[in-house]
Structure formats: C-alpha cells, structure tokens
PDB file of C-alpha atoms in Angstrom:
ATOM      1  CA  SER N  18      40.837  -0.664 135.807  1.00 46.00           C
ATOM      2  CA  GLN N  19      41.862   2.809 134.720  1.00 52.00           C
ATOM      3  CA  GLN N  20      43.949   1.287 131.930  1.00 69.00           C
ATOM      4  CA  GLY N  21      44.098   3.314 128.739  1.00 72.00           C
ATOM      5  CA  GLU N  22      43.929   1.556 125.405  1.00 82.00           C
ATOM      6  CA  GLU N  23      45.593   3.098 122.377  1.00 86.00           C
ATOM      7  CA  ASP N  24      44.351   2.797 118.840  1.00 87.00           C
ATOM      8  CA  PRO N  25      45.628   1.951 116.279  1.00 92.00           C
ATOM      9  CA  GLN N  26      48.215  -0.566 117.477  1.00 91.00           C
ATOM     10  CA  ALA N  27      50.492   0.374 114.596  1.00 95.00           C
ATOM     11  CA  LEU N  28      50.683   3.341 112.248  1.00 96.00           C
ATOM     12  CA  SER N  29      52.986   3.814 109.263  1.00 97.00           C
ATOM     13  CA  ILE N  30      53.176   7.193 107.501  1.00 97.00           C
ATOM     14  CA  GLN N  31      55.452   9.294 105.319  1.00 97.00           C
ATOM     15  CA  GLU N  32      57.492  12.183 106.650  1.00 97.00           C
ATOM     16  CA  GLY N  33      55.491  15.395 106.575  1.00 97.00           C
ATOM     17  CA  GLU N  34      52.135  13.696 107.132  1.00 98.00           C
ATOM     18  CA  ASN N  35      50.133  14.038 110.337  1.00 98.00           C
ATOM     19  CA  ALA N  36      49.788  11.126 112.758  1.00 97.00           C
ATOM     20  CA  THR N  37      46.727  10.680 114.959  1.00 97.00           C
ATOM     21  CA  MET N  38      46.557   8.221 117.828  1.00 97.00           C
ATOM     22  CA  ASN N  39      43.574   7.593 120.055  1.00 96.00           C
ATOM     23  CA  CYS N  40      43.189   6.479 123.633  1.00 94.00           C
ATOM     24  CA  SER N  41      40.145   5.205 125.490  1.00 94.00           C
ATOM     25  CA  TYR N  42      39.857   4.681 129.227  1.00 93.00           C
ATOM     26  CA  LYS N  43      37.268   3.250 131.548  1.00 90.00           C
ATOM     27  CA  THR N  44      36.641   5.384 134.637  1.00 86.00           C
ATOM     28  CA  SER N  45      36.690   9.028 135.669  1.00 89.00           C
ATOM     29  CA  ILE N  46      40.077  10.703 135.670  1.00 91.00           C
ATOM     30  CA  ASN N  47      41.870  13.662 137.148  1.00 93.00           C
ATOM     31  CA  ASN N  48      44.265  13.961 134.232  1.00 95.00           C
ATOM     32  CA  LEU N  49      45.516  11.998 131.237  1.00 95.00           C
ATOM     33  CA  GLN N  50      49.118  11.860 130.097  1.00 96.00           C
ATOM     34  CA  TRP N  51      50.827  10.901 126.853  1.00 96.00           C
ATOM     35  CA  TYR N  52      54.274   9.336 126.711  1.00 97.00           C
ATOM     36  CA  ARG N  53      56.729   8.336 124.039  1.00 97.00           C
ATOM     37  CA  GLN N  54      59.097   5.366 124.125  1.00 96.00           C
ATOM     38  CA  ASN N  55      62.009   4.710 121.827  1.00 93.00           C
ATOM     39  CA  SER N  56      62.829   1.024 121.360  1.00 87.00           C
ATOM     40  CA  GLY N  57      64.065  -0.611 124.564  1.00 81.00           C
ATOM     41  CA  ARG N  58      64.255   2.650 126.496  1.00 88.00           C
ATOM     42  CA  GLY N  59      62.211   4.292 129.228  1.00 90.00           C
ATOM     43  CA  LEU N  60      59.084   6.308 128.577  1.00 95.00           C
ATOM     44  CA  VAL N  61      59.316  10.059 128.197  1.00 96.00           C
ATOM     45  CA  HIS N  62      56.490  12.328 129.331  1.00 96.00           C
ATOM     46  CA  LEU N  63      55.115  14.400 126.440  1.00 97.00           C
ATOM     47  CA  ILE N  64      52.042  16.216 127.627  1.00 97.00           C
ATOM     48  CA  LEU N  65      49.402  16.206 130.364  1.00 96.00           C
ATOM     49  CA  ILE N  66      45.805  17.275 129.958  1.00 97.00           C
ATOM     50  CA  ARG N  67      43.591  17.831 132.977  1.00 96.00           C
ATOM     51  CA  SER N  68      40.031  16.591 133.130  1.00 95.00           C
ATOM     52  CA  ASN N  69      38.653  20.143 132.850  1.00 95.00           C
ATOM     53  CA  GLU N  70      40.640  20.860 129.683  1.00 97.00           C
ATOM     54  CA  ARG N  71      39.496  19.944 126.175  1.00 97.00           C
ATOM     55  CA  GLU N  72      42.588  20.678 124.126  1.00 98.00           C
ATOM     56  CA  LYS N  73      46.258  21.324 124.712  1.00 97.00           C
ATOM     57  CA  HIS N  74      49.191  22.111 122.434  1.00 96.00           C
ATOM     58  CA  SER N  75      52.915  21.641 122.773  1.00 95.00           C
ATOM     59  CA  GLY N  76      55.011  22.331 119.694  1.00 96.00           C
ATOM     60  CA  ARG N  77      53.864  19.896 116.989  1.00 97.00           C
ATOM     61  CA  LEU N  78      51.724  17.975 119.465  1.00 97.00           C
ATOM     62  CA  ARG N  79      48.023  18.519 119.947  1.00 98.00           C
ATOM     63  CA  VAL N  80      46.051  16.577 122.533  1.00 98.00           C
ATOM     64  CA  THR N  81      42.289  16.538 122.901  1.00 98.00           C
ATOM     65  CA  LEU N  82      40.197  15.098 125.701  1.00 98.00           C
ATOM     66  CA  ASP N  83      36.529  14.141 125.627  1.00 97.00           C
ATOM     67  CA  THR N  84      35.535  13.058 129.126  1.00 96.00           C
ATOM     68  CA  SER N  85      31.977  12.238 128.014  1.00 95.00           C
ATOM     69  CA  LYS N  86      33.373   9.624 125.633  1.00 95.00           C
ATOM     70  CA  LYS N  87      36.290   8.743 127.920  1.00 95.00           C
ATOM     71  CA  SER N  88      38.704   9.249 125.061  1.00 95.00           C
ATOM     72  CA  SER N  89      41.726  11.299 124.099  1.00 96.00           C
ATOM     73  CA  SER N  90      43.684  11.814 120.907  1.00 97.00           C
ATOM     74  CA  LEU N  91      47.281  12.748 120.205  1.00 98.00           C
ATOM     75  CA  LEU N  92      48.026  14.490 116.920  1.00 98.00           C
ATOM     76  CA  ILE N  93      51.593  14.894 115.700  1.00 98.00           C
ATOM     77  CA  THR N  94      51.723  17.386 112.847  1.00 98.00           C
ATOM     78  CA  ALA N  95      54.331  17.478 110.075  1.00 98.00           C
ATOM     79  CA  SER N  96      55.866  14.217 111.253  1.00 97.00           C
ATOM     80  CA  ARG N  97      59.574  13.508 111.059  1.00 97.00           C
ATOM     81  CA  ALA N  98      61.528  10.246 110.883  1.00 97.00           C
ATOM     82  CA  ALA N  99      62.722  11.009 114.427  1.00 96.00           C
ATOM     83  CA  ASP N 100      59.109  10.734 115.646  1.00 97.00           C
ATOM     84  CA  THR N 101      59.312   6.971 115.077  1.00 97.00           C
ATOM     85  CA  ALA N 102      58.547   5.456 118.490  1.00 97.00           C
ATOM     86  CA  SER N 103      55.763   3.930 120.561  1.00 96.00           C
ATOM     87  CA  TYR N 104      53.220   6.264 122.109  1.00 97.00           C
ATOM     88  CA  PHE N 105      51.272   5.526 125.289  1.00 95.00           C
ATOM     89  CA  CYS N 106      48.463   7.189 127.159  1.00 95.00           C
ATOM     90  CA  ALA N 107      48.247   6.864 130.930  1.00 94.00           C
ATOM     91  CA  THR N 108      45.615   7.524 133.550  1.00 92.00           C
ATOM     92  CA  ALA N 109      46.378   7.175 137.268  1.00 87.00           C
ATOM     93  CA  GLY N 110      49.554   5.251 136.544  1.00 88.00           C
ATOM     94  CA  ALA N 111      47.919   2.713 134.228  1.00 90.00           C
ATOM     95  CA  PHE N 112      49.239   2.438 130.678  1.00 91.00           C
ATOM     96  CA  GLY N 113      47.975   0.671 127.575  1.00 85.00           C
ATOM     97  CA  ARG N 114      49.824  -1.379 124.963  1.00 87.00           C
ATOM     98  CA  GLY N 115      50.774   1.706 122.995  1.00 92.00           C
ATOM     99  CA  THR N 116      50.683   2.727 119.348  1.00 95.00           C
ATOM    100  CA  SER N 117      53.787   1.916 117.346  1.00 95.00           C
ATOM    101  CA  LEU N 118      54.441   4.795 114.926  1.00 97.00           C
ATOM    102  CA  ILE N 119      56.829   4.475 111.995  1.00 97.00           C
ATOM    103  CA  VAL N 120      57.600   7.600 109.981  1.00 97.00           C
ATOM    104  CA  HIS N 121      59.307   6.856 106.674  1.00 97.00           C
ATOM    105  CA  PRO N 122      61.817   9.432 105.405  1.00 94.00           C
TER     106      PRO N 122
ATOM    107  CA  GLU E   8      69.605  11.520 131.476  1.00 67.00           C
ATOM    108  CA  THR E   9      66.129  11.868 132.945  1.00 76.00           C
ATOM    109  CA  GLY E  10      67.031  12.149 136.618  1.00 94.00           C
ATOM    110  CA  VAL E  11      66.023   8.534 137.235  1.00 97.00           C
ATOM    111  CA  THR E  12      68.927   6.102 136.991  1.00 97.00           C
ATOM    112  CA  GLN E  13      68.534   2.357 136.775  1.00 97.00           C
ATOM    113  CA  THR E  14      71.266  -0.247 137.096  1.00 97.00           C
ATOM    114  CA  PRO E  15      72.179  -2.573 135.604  1.00 97.00           C
ATOM    115  CA  ARG E  16      71.019  -1.873 132.042  1.00 96.00           C
ATOM    116  CA  HIS E  17      71.125  -5.556 131.151  1.00 97.00           C
ATOM    117  CA  LEU E  18      70.986  -8.643 133.368  1.00 97.00           C
ATOM    118  CA  VAL E  19      71.088 -12.317 132.517  1.00 96.00           C
ATOM    119  CA  MET E  20      70.390 -14.641 135.400  1.00 94.00           C
ATOM    120  CA  GLY E  21      69.717 -18.300 135.990  1.00 91.00           C
ATOM    121  CA  MET E  22      66.534 -19.481 137.651  1.00 90.00           C
ATOM    122  CA  THR E  23      68.334 -20.242 140.915  1.00 89.00           C
ATOM    123  CA  ASN E  24      70.178 -16.911 141.148  1.00 90.00           C
ATOM    124  CA  LYS E  25      69.442 -13.969 143.423  1.00 94.00           C
ATOM    125  CA  LYS E  26      69.954 -10.505 142.021  1.00 96.00           C
ATOM    126  CA  SER E  27      68.745  -6.972 142.662  1.00 97.00           C
ATOM    127  CA  LEU E  28      67.724  -4.105 140.401  1.00 98.00           C
ATOM    128  CA  LYS E  29      68.495  -0.616 141.605  1.00 98.00           C
ATOM    129  CA  CYS E  30      66.785   2.684 140.909  1.00 98.00           C
ATOM    130  CA  GLU E  31      67.790   6.143 142.079  1.00 97.00           C
ATOM    131  CA  GLN E  32      66.012   9.441 141.487  1.00 97.00           C
ATOM    132  CA  HIS E  33      67.511  12.903 141.861  1.00 94.00           C
ATOM    133  CA  LEU E  34      64.303  14.857 141.320  1.00 95.00           C
ATOM    134  CA  GLY E  35      63.049  15.200 144.884  1.00 94.00           C
ATOM    135  CA  HIS E  36      59.930  13.196 144.040  1.00 95.00           C
ATOM    136  CA  ASN E  37      57.911  11.547 146.794  1.00 93.00           C
ATOM    137  CA  ALA E  38      56.714   8.438 144.962  1.00 94.00           C
ATOM    138  CA  MET E  39      58.510   5.642 143.114  1.00 95.00           C
ATOM    139  CA  TYR E  40      57.211   2.786 141.009  1.00 95.00           C
ATOM    140  CA  TRP E  41      58.255  -0.506 139.415  1.00 96.00           C
ATOM    141  CA  TYR E  42      56.740  -1.450 136.066  1.00 95.00           C
ATOM    142  CA  LYS E  43      57.185  -4.591 133.971  1.00 95.00           C
ATOM    143  CA  GLN E  44      57.065  -4.316 130.189  1.00 94.00           C
ATOM    144  CA  SER E  45      56.699  -7.523 128.175  1.00 92.00           C
ATOM    145  CA  ALA E  46      56.306  -7.723 124.418  1.00 85.00           C
ATOM    146  CA  LYS E  47      52.791  -6.971 123.151  1.00 77.00           C
ATOM    147  CA  LYS E  48      51.393  -6.451 126.662  1.00 84.00           C
ATOM    148  CA  PRO E  49      50.381  -3.284 128.484  1.00 85.00           C
ATOM    149  CA  LEU E  50      52.852  -1.867 130.928  1.00 90.00           C
ATOM    150  CA  GLU E  51      52.197  -3.680 134.224  1.00 91.00           C
ATOM    151  CA  LEU E  52      52.369  -1.674 137.434  1.00 92.00           C
ATOM    152  CA  MET E  53      54.075  -3.907 139.980  1.00 94.00           C
ATOM    153  CA  PHE E  54      54.730  -1.801 143.084  1.00 93.00           C
ATOM    154  CA  VAL E  55      54.127   1.758 144.241  1.00 92.00           C
ATOM    155  CA  TYR E  56      55.906   3.482 147.090  1.00 93.00           C
ATOM    156  CA  SER E  57      54.557   6.802 148.267  1.00 88.00           C
ATOM    157  CA  LEU E  58      56.451   8.603 151.030  1.00 77.00           C
ATOM    158  CA  GLU E  59      58.517   5.430 151.393  1.00 70.00           C
ATOM    159  CA  GLU E  60      55.509   3.264 152.215  1.00 77.00           C
ATOM    160  CA  ARG E  61      54.350   0.560 149.855  1.00 76.00           C
ATOM    161  CA  VAL E  62      50.840   1.521 148.820  1.00 74.00           C
ATOM    162  CA  GLU E  63      50.244  -0.909 145.974  1.00 73.00           C
ATOM    163  CA  ASN E  64      51.221  -4.451 145.179  1.00 72.00           C
ATOM    164  CA  ASN E  65      49.401  -5.715 142.137  1.00 71.00           C
ATOM    165  CA  SER E  66      49.383  -9.435 142.824  1.00 83.00           C
ATOM    166  CA  VAL E  67      53.040  -9.738 142.025  1.00 92.00           C
ATOM    167  CA  PRO E  68      54.606 -13.154 142.780  1.00 93.00           C
ATOM    168  CA  SER E  69      56.669 -13.285 145.942  1.00 93.00           C
ATOM    169  CA  ARG E  70      59.810 -14.023 143.922  1.00 95.00           C
ATOM    170  CA  PHE E  71      59.828 -10.242 143.359  1.00 96.00           C
ATOM    171  CA  SER E  72      60.530  -8.292 146.537  1.00 94.00           C
ATOM    172  CA  PRO E  73      60.708  -4.477 146.549  1.00 94.00           C
ATOM    173  CA  GLU E  74      62.583  -2.310 148.983  1.00 94.00           C
ATOM    174  CA  CYS E  75      62.468   1.454 149.395  1.00 94.00           C
ATOM    175  CA  PRO E  76      65.005   2.527 152.050  1.00 93.00           C
ATOM    176  CA  ASN E  77      64.416   6.249 151.394  1.00 91.00           C
ATOM    177  CA  SER E  78      62.602   8.507 148.966  1.00 90.00           C
ATOM    178  CA  SER E  79      65.495   8.511 146.493  1.00 95.00           C
ATOM    179  CA  HIS E  80      66.215   4.799 146.221  1.00 96.00           C
ATOM    180  CA  LEU E  81      64.197   1.798 145.151  1.00 96.00           C
ATOM    181  CA  PHE E  82      65.276  -1.799 144.771  1.00 97.00           C
ATOM    182  CA  LEU E  83      63.692  -4.876 143.263  1.00 97.00           C
ATOM    183  CA  HIS E  84      65.109  -8.075 144.702  1.00 97.00           C
ATOM    184  CA  LEU E  85      64.793 -11.120 142.460  1.00 96.00           C
ATOM    185  CA  HIS E  86      65.052 -14.787 143.396  1.00 94.00           C
ATOM    186  CA  THR E  87      64.141 -18.088 141.752  1.00 94.00           C
ATOM    187  CA  LEU E  88      62.705 -16.368 138.698  1.00 94.00           C
ATOM    188  CA  GLN E  89      61.036 -18.090 135.760  1.00 94.00           C
ATOM    189  CA  PRO E  90      61.800 -17.625 132.050  1.00 94.00           C
ATOM    190  CA  GLU E  91      58.464 -15.789 131.637  1.00 93.00           C
ATOM    191  CA  ASP E  92      59.814 -13.113 133.976  1.00 96.00           C
ATOM    192  CA  SER E  93      62.163 -12.003 131.202  1.00 96.00           C
ATOM    193  CA  ALA E  94      61.132  -8.427 130.363  1.00 96.00           C
ATOM    194  CA  LEU E  95      62.118  -4.769 130.547  1.00 96.00           C
ATOM    195  CA  TYR E  96      61.768  -3.548 134.136  1.00 97.00           C
ATOM    196  CA  LEU E  97      61.157   0.162 134.381  1.00 97.00           C
ATOM    197  CA  CYS E  98      61.452   2.370 137.417  1.00 97.00           C
ATOM    198  CA  ALA E  99      59.606   5.672 137.577  1.00 96.00           C
ATOM    199  CA  SER E 100      59.173   8.489 140.034  1.00 96.00           C
ATOM    200  CA  SER E 101      56.659  11.289 140.408  1.00 95.00           C
ATOM    201  CA  GLN E 102      55.578  14.027 142.759  1.00 93.00           C
ATOM    202  CA  GLU E 103      52.205  13.033 144.137  1.00 89.00           C
ATOM    203  CA  ALA E 104      49.760  15.436 145.714  1.00 87.00           C
ATOM    204  CA  GLN E 105      46.859  13.840 147.571  1.00 83.00           C
ATOM    205  CA  GLY E 106      47.543  10.610 145.742  1.00 80.00           C
ATOM    206  CA  ILE E 107      47.457  12.197 142.278  1.00 86.00           C
ATOM    207  CA  SER E 108      50.465  12.239 139.972  1.00 88.00           C
ATOM    208  CA  TYR E 109      50.969  14.888 137.309  1.00 87.00           C
ATOM    209  CA  GLY E 110      53.698  13.105 135.398  1.00 92.00           C
ATOM    210  CA  TYR E 111      56.048  10.155 135.709  1.00 95.00           C
ATOM    211  CA  THR E 112      59.766  10.277 135.020  1.00 96.00           C
ATOM    212  CA  PHE E 113      61.107   6.936 133.888  1.00 96.00           C
ATOM    213  CA  GLY E 114      64.546   5.433 133.987  1.00 96.00           C
ATOM    214  CA  SER E 115      66.010   3.688 130.943  1.00 95.00           C
ATOM    215  CA  GLY E 116      65.067   0.276 132.288  1.00 96.00           C
ATOM    216  CA  THR E 117      66.807  -3.004 133.032  1.00 97.00           C
ATOM    217  CA  ARG E 118      66.505  -5.651 130.316  1.00 96.00           C
ATOM    218  CA  LEU E 119      66.231  -8.904 132.275  1.00 97.00           C
ATOM    219  CA  THR E 120      66.711 -12.307 130.695  1.00 96.00           C
ATOM    220  CA  VAL E 121      66.085 -15.415 132.782  1.00 95.00           C
ATOM    221  CA  VAL E 122      67.754 -18.553 131.450  1.00 93.00           C
TER     222      VAL E 122
END
C-alpha cells in the first residue's frame, strides 16, 4: 500500500510556536501532497512536493521530502489558532489517519 | 466553495432504505473519487473513475454502488446499509495525467448515519 502515516497523531501547541508533522510511506512515489481538514469538512490541498524536490515553501508552510527514508515533514511556522485542524499526507490517492493539531490562543 | 459540490450534507437512513449521494465538479477534471472517513481510521478510497470508467474498486461491499454518467457527476447509491457504514463520505476530483494526480479537490462531504 502507498498509504502515508502521519506522526504524531495529536499535537497541542501555543500560538506563535512552530508545529512539525511527519509522514512516512511505503513505496516509491511520483509526488507527495499535504492536506488540511477542519472538523467534519472536506480536505483542502495545501502543497505538493515532487519526488525530485527536497524542500518546498508556501507562506508559513515548509515541506521537506527524503525519498531515501520514504518520509516527509510539514512545518507550520508562527502558528495561529486558525491553524487548528487535522493534517494529512497523501501519496497516489492514499491517505493516513492524520495529525490533529490544536493551537491554543 | 471548492468547485466540488456534494449533496446532501447530512443523511439519516434506516437499514432498509435506498438513497443516493451526489457529487458534481465544475473544475474540468477527468477523474473522480469516493472516499469513506470513519473516526480514528485512515481515509478509505472506495472507488475511482478516470475518464468515466471505473478503474478501482477497493473491495467495497456491493451495498455501495457507484455511478459516473459523465466526467462532471458522480453518484454513490446506497441500499441495505449497516450501522457500521455510518461515516463521512467524501467526493474528490483531480486532473490525472498518465494515471498520476497532482492534487485532489474535495467536496464538503455527506455525513451519513445509518439507524
């Protein structure tokens, strides 16, 4: 299975701190995507990193990819209460259980 | 609004009922998907339609029956469901090139409760 697995399952931080979430997957990939989901809603695409890229930035988001370790990380800098959500990685349409992030004001 | 619209938003049905979930995308994508999201489980890919042909069916029970009449519309027909089928059903679309997707656009989901 291509399924990604996020780590940690839950993360609780204070506003202004950085949040780091990790993702591991099992087989070779063409690209890896990160998504965000607010409670009970659909997932929203955040960022895509291709297999030949090692790092990508989008606003306060920074994604890294290590294909030798089959892992990726999502860093959210200077977190805000509005960042509270679940975050998922996906490879070839397969998603993990997600990381539940709570940012306290 | 993401460009993928799902109806209804909420559905409560008895085990003997027949109902359908509807999904419509206005993005010109060529692939559509049904996912099931249950508490504390990974998102489960149920069905994939690419260019209106079903290309994946991940061992989904026959009480779930998909239909894709054209590239913009996707249905999930439900009959004789079980309480464990209660979940959030998410529709997504993407533009696939040679079988590879570069991003999925999801609808807001249908919260299904089977009583």
